mmCIF file of C-alpha atoms in Angstrom:
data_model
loop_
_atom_site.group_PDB
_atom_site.id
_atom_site.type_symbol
_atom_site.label_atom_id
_atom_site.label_comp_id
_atom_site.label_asym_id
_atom_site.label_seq_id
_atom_site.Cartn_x
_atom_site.Cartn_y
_atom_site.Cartn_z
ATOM 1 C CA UNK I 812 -44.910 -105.952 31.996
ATOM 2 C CA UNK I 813 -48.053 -103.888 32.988
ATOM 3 C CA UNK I 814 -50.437 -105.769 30.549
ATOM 4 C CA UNK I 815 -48.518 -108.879 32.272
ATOM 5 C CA UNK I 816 -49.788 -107.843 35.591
ATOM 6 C CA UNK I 817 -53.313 -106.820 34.622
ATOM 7 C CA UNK I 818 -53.502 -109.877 32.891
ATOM 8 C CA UNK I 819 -52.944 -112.106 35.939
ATOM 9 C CA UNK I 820 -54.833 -109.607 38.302
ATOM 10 C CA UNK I 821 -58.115 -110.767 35.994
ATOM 11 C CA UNK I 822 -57.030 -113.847 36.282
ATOM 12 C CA UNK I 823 -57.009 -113.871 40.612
ATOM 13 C CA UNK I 824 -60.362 -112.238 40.433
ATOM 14 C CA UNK I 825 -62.295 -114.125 38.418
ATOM 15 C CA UNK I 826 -60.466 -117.527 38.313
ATOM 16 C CA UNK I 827 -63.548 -119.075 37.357
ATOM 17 C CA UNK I 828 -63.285 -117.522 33.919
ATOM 18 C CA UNK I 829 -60.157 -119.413 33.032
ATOM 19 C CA UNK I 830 -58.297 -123.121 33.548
ATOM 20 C CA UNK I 831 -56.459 -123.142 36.618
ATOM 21 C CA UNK I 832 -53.465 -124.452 35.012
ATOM 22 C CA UNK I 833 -53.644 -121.279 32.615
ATOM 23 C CA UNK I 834 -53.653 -119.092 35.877
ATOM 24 C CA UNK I 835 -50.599 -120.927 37.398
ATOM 25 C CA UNK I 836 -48.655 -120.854 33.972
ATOM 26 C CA UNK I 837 -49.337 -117.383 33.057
ATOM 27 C CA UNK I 838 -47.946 -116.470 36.952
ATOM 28 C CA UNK I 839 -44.933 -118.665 36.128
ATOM 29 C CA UNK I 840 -44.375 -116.381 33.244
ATOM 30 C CA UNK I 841 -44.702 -112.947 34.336
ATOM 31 C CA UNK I 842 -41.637 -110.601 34.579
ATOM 32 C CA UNK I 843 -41.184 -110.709 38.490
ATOM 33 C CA UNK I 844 -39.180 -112.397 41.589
ATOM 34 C CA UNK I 845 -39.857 -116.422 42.075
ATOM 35 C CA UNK I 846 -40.517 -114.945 45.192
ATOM 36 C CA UNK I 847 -43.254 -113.016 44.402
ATOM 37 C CA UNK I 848 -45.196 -115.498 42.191
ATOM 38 C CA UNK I 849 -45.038 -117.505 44.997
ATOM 39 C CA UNK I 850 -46.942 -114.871 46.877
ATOM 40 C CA UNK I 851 -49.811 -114.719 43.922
ATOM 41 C CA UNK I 852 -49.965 -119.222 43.735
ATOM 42 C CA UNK I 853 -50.322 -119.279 47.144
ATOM 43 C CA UNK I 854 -53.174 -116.539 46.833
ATOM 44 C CA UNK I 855 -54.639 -118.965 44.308
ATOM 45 C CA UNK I 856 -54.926 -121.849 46.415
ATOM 46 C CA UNK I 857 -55.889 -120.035 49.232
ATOM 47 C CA UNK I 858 -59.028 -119.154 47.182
ATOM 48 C CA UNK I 859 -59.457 -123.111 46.094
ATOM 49 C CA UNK I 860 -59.377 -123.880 49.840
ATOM 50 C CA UNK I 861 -61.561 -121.366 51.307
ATOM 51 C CA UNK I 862 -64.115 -122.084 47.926
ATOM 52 C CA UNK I 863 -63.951 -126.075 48.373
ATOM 53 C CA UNK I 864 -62.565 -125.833 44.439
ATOM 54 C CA UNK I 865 -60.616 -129.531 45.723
ATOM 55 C CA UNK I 866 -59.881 -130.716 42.250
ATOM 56 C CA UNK I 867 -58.405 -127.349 41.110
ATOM 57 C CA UNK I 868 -56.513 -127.572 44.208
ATOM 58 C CA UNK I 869 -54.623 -130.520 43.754
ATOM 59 C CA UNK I 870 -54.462 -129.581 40.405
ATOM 60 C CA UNK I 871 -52.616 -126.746 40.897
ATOM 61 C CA UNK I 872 -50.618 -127.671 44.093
ATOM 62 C CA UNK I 873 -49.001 -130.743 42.358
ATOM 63 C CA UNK I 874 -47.965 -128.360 39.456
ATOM 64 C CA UNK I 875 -46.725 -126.172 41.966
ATOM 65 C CA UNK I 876 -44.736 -128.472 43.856
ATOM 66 C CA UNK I 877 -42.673 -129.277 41.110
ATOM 67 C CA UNK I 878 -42.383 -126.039 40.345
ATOM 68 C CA UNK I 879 -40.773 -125.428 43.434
ATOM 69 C CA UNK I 880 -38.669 -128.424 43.309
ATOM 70 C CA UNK I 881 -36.953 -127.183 39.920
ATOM 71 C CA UNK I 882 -36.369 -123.437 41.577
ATOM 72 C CA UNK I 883 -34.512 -125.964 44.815
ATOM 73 C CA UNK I 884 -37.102 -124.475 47.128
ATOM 74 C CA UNK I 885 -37.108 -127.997 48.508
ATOM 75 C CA UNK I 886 -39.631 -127.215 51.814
ATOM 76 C CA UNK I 887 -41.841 -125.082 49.840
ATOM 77 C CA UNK I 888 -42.249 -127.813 47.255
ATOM 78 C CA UNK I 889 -42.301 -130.545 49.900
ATOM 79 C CA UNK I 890 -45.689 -128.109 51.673
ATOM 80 C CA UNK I 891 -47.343 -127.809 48.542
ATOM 81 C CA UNK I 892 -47.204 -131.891 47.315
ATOM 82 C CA UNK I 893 -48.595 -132.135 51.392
ATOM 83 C CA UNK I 894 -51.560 -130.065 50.011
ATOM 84 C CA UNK I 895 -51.513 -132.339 47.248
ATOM 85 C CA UNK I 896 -51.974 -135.388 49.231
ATOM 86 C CA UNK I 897 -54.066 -133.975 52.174
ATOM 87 C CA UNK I 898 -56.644 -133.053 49.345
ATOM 88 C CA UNK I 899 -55.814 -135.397 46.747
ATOM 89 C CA UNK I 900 -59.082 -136.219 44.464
ATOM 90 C CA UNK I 901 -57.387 -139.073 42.722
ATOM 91 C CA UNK I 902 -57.043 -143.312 42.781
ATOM 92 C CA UNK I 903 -54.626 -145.058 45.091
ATOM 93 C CA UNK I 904 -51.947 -145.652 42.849
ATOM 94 C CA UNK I 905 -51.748 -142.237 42.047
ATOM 95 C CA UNK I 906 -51.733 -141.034 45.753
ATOM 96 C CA UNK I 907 -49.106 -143.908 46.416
ATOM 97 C CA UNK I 908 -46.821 -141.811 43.646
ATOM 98 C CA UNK I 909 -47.315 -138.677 45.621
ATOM 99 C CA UNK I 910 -46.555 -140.111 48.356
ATOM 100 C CA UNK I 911 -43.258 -141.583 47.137
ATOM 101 C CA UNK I 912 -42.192 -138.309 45.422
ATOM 102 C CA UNK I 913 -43.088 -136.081 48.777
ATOM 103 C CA UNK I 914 -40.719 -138.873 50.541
ATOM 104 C CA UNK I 915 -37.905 -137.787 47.436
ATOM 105 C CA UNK I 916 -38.603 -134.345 48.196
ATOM 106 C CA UNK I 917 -37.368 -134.812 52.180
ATOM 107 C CA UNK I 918 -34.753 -137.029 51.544
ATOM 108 C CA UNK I 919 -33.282 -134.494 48.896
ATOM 109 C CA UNK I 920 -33.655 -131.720 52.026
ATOM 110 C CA UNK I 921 -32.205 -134.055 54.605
ATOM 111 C CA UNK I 922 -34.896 -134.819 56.403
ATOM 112 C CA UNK I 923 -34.589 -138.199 57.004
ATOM 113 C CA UNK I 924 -37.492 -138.825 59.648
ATOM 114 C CA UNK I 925 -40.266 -137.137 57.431
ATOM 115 C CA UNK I 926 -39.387 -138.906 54.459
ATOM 116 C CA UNK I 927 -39.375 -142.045 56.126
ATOM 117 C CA UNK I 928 -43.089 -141.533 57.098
ATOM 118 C CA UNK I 929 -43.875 -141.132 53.765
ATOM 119 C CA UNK I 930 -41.841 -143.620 51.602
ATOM 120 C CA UNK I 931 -43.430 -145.966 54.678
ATOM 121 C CA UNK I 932 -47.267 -144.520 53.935
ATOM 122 C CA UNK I 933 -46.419 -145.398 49.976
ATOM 123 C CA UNK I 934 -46.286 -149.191 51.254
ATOM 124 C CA UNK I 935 -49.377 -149.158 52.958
ATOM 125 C CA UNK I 936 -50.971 -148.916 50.095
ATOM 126 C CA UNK I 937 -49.872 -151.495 48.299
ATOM 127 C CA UNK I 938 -47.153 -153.176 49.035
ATOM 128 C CA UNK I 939 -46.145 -155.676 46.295
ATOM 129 C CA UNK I 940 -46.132 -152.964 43.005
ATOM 130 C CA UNK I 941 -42.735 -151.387 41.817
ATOM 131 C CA UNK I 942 -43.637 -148.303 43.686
ATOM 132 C CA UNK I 943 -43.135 -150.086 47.220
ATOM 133 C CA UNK I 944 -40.266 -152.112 46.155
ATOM 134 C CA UNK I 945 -38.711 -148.333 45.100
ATOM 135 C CA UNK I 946 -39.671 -146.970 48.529
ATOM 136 C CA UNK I 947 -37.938 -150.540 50.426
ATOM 137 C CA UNK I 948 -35.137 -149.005 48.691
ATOM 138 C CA UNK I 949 -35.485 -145.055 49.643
ATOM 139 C CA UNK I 950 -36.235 -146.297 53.219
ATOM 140 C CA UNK I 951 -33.135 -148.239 53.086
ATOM 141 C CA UNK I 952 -31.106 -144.978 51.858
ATOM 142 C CA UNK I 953 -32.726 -143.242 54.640
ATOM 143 C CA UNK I 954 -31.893 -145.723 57.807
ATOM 144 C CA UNK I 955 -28.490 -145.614 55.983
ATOM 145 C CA UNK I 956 -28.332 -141.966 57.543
ATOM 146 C CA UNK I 957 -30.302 -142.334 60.177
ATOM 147 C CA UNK I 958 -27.341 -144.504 60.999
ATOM 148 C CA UNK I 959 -29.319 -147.481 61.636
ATOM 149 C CA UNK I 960 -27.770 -149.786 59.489
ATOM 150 C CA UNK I 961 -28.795 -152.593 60.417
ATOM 151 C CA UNK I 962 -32.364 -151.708 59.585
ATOM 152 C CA UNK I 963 -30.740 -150.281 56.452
ATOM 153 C CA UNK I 964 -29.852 -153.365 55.106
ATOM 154 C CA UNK I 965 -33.511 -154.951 56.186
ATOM 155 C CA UNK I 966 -35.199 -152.533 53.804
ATOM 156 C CA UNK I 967 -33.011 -152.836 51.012
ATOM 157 C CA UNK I 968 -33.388 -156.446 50.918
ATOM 158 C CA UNK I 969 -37.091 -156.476 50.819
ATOM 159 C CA UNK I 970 -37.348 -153.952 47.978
ATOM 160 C CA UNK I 971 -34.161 -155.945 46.325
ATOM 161 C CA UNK I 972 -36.446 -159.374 46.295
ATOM 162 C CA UNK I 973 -39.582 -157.613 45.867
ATOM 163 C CA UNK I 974 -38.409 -155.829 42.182
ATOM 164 C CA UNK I 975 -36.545 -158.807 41.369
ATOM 165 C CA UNK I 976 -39.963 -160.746 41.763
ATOM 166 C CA UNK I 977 -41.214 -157.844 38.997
ATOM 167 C CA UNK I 978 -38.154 -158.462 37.059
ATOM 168 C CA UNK I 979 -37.339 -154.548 37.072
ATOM 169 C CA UNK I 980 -33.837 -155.193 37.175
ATOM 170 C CA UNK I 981 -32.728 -151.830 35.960
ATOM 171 C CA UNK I 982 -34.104 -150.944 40.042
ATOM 172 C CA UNK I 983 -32.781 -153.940 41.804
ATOM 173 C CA UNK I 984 -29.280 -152.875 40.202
ATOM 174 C CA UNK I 985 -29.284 -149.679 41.957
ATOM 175 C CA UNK I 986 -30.593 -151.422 45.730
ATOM 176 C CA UNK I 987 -27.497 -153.552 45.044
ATOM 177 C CA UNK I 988 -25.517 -150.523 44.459
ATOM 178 C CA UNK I 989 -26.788 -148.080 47.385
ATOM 179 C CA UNK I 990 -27.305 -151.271 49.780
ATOM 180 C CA UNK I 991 -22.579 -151.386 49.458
ATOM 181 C CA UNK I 992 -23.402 -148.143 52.223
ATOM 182 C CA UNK I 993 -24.441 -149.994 55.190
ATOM 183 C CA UNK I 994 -22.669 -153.492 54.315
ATOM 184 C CA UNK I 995 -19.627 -151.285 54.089
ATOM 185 C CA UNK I 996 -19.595 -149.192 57.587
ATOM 186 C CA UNK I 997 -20.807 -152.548 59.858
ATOM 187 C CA UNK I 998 -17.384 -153.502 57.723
ATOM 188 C CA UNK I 999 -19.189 -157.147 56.937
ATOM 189 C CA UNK I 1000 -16.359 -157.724 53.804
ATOM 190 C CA UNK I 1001 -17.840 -161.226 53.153
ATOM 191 C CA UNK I 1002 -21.207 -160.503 52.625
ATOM 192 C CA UNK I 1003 -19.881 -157.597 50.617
ATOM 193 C CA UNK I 1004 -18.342 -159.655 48.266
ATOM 194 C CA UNK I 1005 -21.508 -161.563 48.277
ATOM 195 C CA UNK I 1006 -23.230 -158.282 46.996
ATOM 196 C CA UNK I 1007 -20.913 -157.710 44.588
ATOM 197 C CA UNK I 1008 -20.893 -161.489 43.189
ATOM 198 C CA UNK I 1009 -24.882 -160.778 42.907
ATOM 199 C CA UNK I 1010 -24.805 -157.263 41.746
ATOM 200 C CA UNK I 1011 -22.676 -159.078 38.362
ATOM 201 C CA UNK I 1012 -25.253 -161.485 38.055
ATOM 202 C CA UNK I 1013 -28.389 -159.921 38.263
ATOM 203 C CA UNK I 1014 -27.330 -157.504 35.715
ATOM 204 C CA UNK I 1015 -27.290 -160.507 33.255
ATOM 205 C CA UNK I 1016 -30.803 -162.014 34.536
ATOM 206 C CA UNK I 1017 -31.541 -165.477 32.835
ATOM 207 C CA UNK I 1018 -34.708 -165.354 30.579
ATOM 208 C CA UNK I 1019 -37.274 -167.473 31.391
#
């Protein structure tokens, strides 16, 4: 454990001398609390910030996040994919995933408002890729409740059409599926059959 420890103290004081990822995955591994390497990664991209080192940190903040995410520190994670995305080096489509996972990350913590912001900033940036017709979908689950159903029901039939229009079925399935919600409390029992009628066929889409 003590060679563990020098190890990563060289590490922190010279990061320059090694990858980034190879600091953040020799912290991961050392013999000490979750809590505590949190202490040392946040150290780390303290120093990226206050050096301008931008690529190392969203490098090392979007290997982080997930990080957190698999311990269930759900508003840790969801701070360090912000960092992510505040300082993200990357193309769109990449920042539109980040964006769409950082809206997973508050939905998974209950907070509904947050994640709609960012499932609705995913859109923004493109708005006709499987990516948006996924967030239609979270944005639905969210309204759902936010008790808006009504709203609910809007987004899930936007990212319903949209995915059906890219033929990712597989995704349109599971709007069908999480769309029953909403459709179900306003107690609407003929447009739920409706759903249900549709849900059997588009599993079975007709090849073209």
């Amino acid at each position: 454990m003590r060679y563990a420890l020098l190890l990563v103290l060289l590490l922190l004081s010279n990061p320059t001398m090694f990858g980034q990822i190879e600091v953040f995955n020799t912290i991961k591994k050392l013999p000490i609390s979750d809590s505590l390497k949190m202490v040392k990664i946040d150290s780390l991209l303290d120093e990226n910030l206050n050096n301008g080192s931008l690529t190392d940190l969203e490098l090392v903040s979007g290997k982080y996040a997930n990080w957190l995410y698999k311990t269930k520190n759900l508003q840790k994670a969801l701070a360090a994919l912000k960092l992510n995305i505040e300082y993200h080096t990357g193309g769109k489509i990449k920042l539109q995933k980040q964006l769409y996972k950082a809206g997973q990350f508050a939905f998974f913590d209950h907070n509904f408002s947050t994640s709609v912001s960012f499932f609705k900033k995913a859109v923004e940036l493109d708005a006709q890729n499987v990516v948006a017709g996924k967030s239609y979908i979270e944005l639905g689950r969210n309204y759902y409740y936010l008790g808006d159903y009504y709203r609910s029901i809007e987004y899930f039939e936007l990212g319903e059409t949209l995915l059906s229009d890219l033929e990712d079925y597989n995704q349109v399935a599971r709007g069908y599926l999480n769309s029953i919600n909403p459709y179900r409390t306003l107690k609407t029992e003929s447009t739920l059959a409706k759903l249900y009628l549709s849900l059997i066929h588009i599993s079975e889409p007709t090849r073209r």
